[in-house]
CSV table of C-alpha atoms in Angstrom, one decimal:
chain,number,residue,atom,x,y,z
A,133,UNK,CA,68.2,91.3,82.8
A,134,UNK,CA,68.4,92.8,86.2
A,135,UNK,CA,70.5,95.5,87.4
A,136,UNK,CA,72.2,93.1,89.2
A,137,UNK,CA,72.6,90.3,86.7
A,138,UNK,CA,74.7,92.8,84.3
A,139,UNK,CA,76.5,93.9,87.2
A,140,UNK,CA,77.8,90.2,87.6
A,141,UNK,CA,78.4,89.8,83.6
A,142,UNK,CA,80.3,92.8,84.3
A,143,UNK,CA,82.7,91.2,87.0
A,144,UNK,CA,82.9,87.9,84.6
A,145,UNK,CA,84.1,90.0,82.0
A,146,UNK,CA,86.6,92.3,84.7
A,147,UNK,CA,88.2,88.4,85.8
A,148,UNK,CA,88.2,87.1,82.0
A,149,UNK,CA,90.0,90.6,81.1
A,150,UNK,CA,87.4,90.2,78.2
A,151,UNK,CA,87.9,94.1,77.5
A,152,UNK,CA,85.2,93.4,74.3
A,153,UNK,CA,82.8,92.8,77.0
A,154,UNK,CA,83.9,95.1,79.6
A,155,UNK,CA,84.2,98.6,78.3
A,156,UNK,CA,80.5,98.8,76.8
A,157,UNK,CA,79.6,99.0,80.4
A,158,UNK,CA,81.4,102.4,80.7
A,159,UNK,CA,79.8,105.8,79.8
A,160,UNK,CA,82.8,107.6,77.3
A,161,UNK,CA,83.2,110.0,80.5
A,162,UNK,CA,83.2,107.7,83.2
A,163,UNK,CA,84.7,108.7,86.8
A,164,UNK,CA,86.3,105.8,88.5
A,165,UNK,CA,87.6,106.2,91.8
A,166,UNK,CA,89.8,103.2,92.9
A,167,UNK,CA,90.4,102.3,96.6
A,168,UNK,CA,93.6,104.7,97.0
A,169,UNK,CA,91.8,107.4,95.8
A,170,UNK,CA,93.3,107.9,92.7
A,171,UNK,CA,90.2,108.9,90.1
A,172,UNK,CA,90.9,107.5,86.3
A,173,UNK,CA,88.5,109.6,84.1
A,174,UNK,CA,87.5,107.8,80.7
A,175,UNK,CA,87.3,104.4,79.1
A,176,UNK,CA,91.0,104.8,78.3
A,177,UNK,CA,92.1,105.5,81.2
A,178,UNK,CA,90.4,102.2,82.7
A,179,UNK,CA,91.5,99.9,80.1
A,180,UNK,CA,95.3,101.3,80.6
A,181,UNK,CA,95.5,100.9,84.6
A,182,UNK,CA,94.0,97.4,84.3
A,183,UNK,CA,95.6,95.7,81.7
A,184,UNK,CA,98.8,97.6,83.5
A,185,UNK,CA,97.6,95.5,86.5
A,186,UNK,CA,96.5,92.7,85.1
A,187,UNK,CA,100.1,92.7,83.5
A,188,UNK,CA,102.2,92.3,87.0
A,189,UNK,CA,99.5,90.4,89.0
A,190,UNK,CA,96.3,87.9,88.6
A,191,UNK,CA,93.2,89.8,89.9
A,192,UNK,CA,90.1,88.3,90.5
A,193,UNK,CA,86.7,89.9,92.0
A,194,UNK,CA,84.2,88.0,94.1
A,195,UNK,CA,80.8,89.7,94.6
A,196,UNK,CA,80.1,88.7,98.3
A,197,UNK,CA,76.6,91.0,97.6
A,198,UNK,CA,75.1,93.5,95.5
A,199,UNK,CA,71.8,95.5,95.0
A,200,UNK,CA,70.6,98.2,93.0
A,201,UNK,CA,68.0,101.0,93.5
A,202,UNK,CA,67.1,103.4,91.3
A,203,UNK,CA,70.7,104.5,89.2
A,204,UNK,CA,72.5,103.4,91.9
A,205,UNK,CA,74.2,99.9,92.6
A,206,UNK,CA,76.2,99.1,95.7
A,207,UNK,CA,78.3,96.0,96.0
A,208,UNK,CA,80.4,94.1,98.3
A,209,UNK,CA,83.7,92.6,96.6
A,210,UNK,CA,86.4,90.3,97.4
A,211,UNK,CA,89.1,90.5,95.4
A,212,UNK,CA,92.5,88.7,95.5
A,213,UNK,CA,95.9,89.4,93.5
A,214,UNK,CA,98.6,87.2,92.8
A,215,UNK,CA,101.9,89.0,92.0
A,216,UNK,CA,103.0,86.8,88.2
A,217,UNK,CA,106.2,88.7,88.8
A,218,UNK,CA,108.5,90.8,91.3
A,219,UNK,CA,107.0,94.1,91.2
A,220,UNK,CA,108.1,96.7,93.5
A,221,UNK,CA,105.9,99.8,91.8
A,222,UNK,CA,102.9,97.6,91.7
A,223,UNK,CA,100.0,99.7,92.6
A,224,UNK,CA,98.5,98.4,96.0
A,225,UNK,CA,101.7,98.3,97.6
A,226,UNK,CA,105.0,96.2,96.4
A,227,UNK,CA,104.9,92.4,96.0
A,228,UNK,CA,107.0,89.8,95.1
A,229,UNK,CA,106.5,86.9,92.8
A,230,UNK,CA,103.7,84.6,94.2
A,231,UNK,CA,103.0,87.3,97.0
A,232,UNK,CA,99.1,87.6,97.7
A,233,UNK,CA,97.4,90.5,98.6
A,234,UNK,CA,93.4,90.6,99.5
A,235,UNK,CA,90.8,93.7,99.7
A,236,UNK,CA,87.6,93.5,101.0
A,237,UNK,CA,85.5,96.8,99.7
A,238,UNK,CA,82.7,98.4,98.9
A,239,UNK,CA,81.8,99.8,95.6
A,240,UNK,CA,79.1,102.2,94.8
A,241,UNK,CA,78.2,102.5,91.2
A,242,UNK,CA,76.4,105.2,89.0
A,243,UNK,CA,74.5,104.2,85.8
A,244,UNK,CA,72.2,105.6,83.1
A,245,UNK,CA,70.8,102.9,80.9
A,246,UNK,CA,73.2,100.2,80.8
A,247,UNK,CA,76.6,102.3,81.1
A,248,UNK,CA,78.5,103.3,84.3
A,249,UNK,CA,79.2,106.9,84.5
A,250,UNK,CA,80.7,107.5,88.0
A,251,UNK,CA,82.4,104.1,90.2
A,252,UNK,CA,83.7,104.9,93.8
A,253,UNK,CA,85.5,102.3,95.6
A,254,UNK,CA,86.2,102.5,99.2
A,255,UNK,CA,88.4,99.6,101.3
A,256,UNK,CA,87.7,98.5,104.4
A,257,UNK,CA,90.0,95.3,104.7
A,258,UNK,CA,93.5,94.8,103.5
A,259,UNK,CA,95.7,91.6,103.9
A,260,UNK,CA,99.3,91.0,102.5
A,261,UNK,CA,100.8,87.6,102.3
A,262,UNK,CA,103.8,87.1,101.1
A,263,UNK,CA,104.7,84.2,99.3
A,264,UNK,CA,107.8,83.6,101.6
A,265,UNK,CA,107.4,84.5,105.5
């Protein structure tokens, strides 16, 4: 399996919330640096922002492209939330129920073997829709 193949078992198991599938993809140690710049260190930490996420909106990830070289895989991703409830803490920015809100980024990931030990996301698109104009 290719570098890039896991990578997209990887973002099935992210969309699935399939955590089973997901966190063996994480070092123990791992260094993740989402798009706001706030750094989760751990596997824990990881599981407990997303399924806090996951909780208050739908997320899905599209890989728009991705390629790996050496320990180092870069991708481009779409992703796309849909606010399941009123949520004025959420953690891109407040959304109502039905509200959409679309990122368009780039991620650089680390890996040894088959884990991920250091992910840095940086945004370079953001798009709010609100459910009611």
């Amino acid at each position: 399996m290719t570098q890039e193949d896991r990578f997209r078992a990887y973002m099935a198991a992210f969309n699935a919330s399939d955590w089973a599938n997901l966190v063996p993809h994480y070092s123990p140690d791992i260094r993740l640096v989402i798009g706001s710049g706030r750094e989760l260190i751990g596997r824990d930490a990881i599981v407990k922002f997303y399924t806090t996420v996951k909780a208050t909106a739908q997320r899905t990830i599209e890989i728009r492209k991705c390629f790996a070289d050496g320990n180092v895989l870069a991708a481009e991703l779409e992703s796309e939330f849909v606010a399941l409830r009123d949520a004025p803490d959420f953690a891109v920015r407040p959304m109502m129920k039905g509200d959409r809100y679309y990122i368009n980024s780039c991620v650089v990931y680390d890996f040894v073997g088959n884990e991920y030990t250091r992910i840095r996301a940086g945004i370079f698109r953001r798009e709010y829709r609100p459910l009611k104009a």
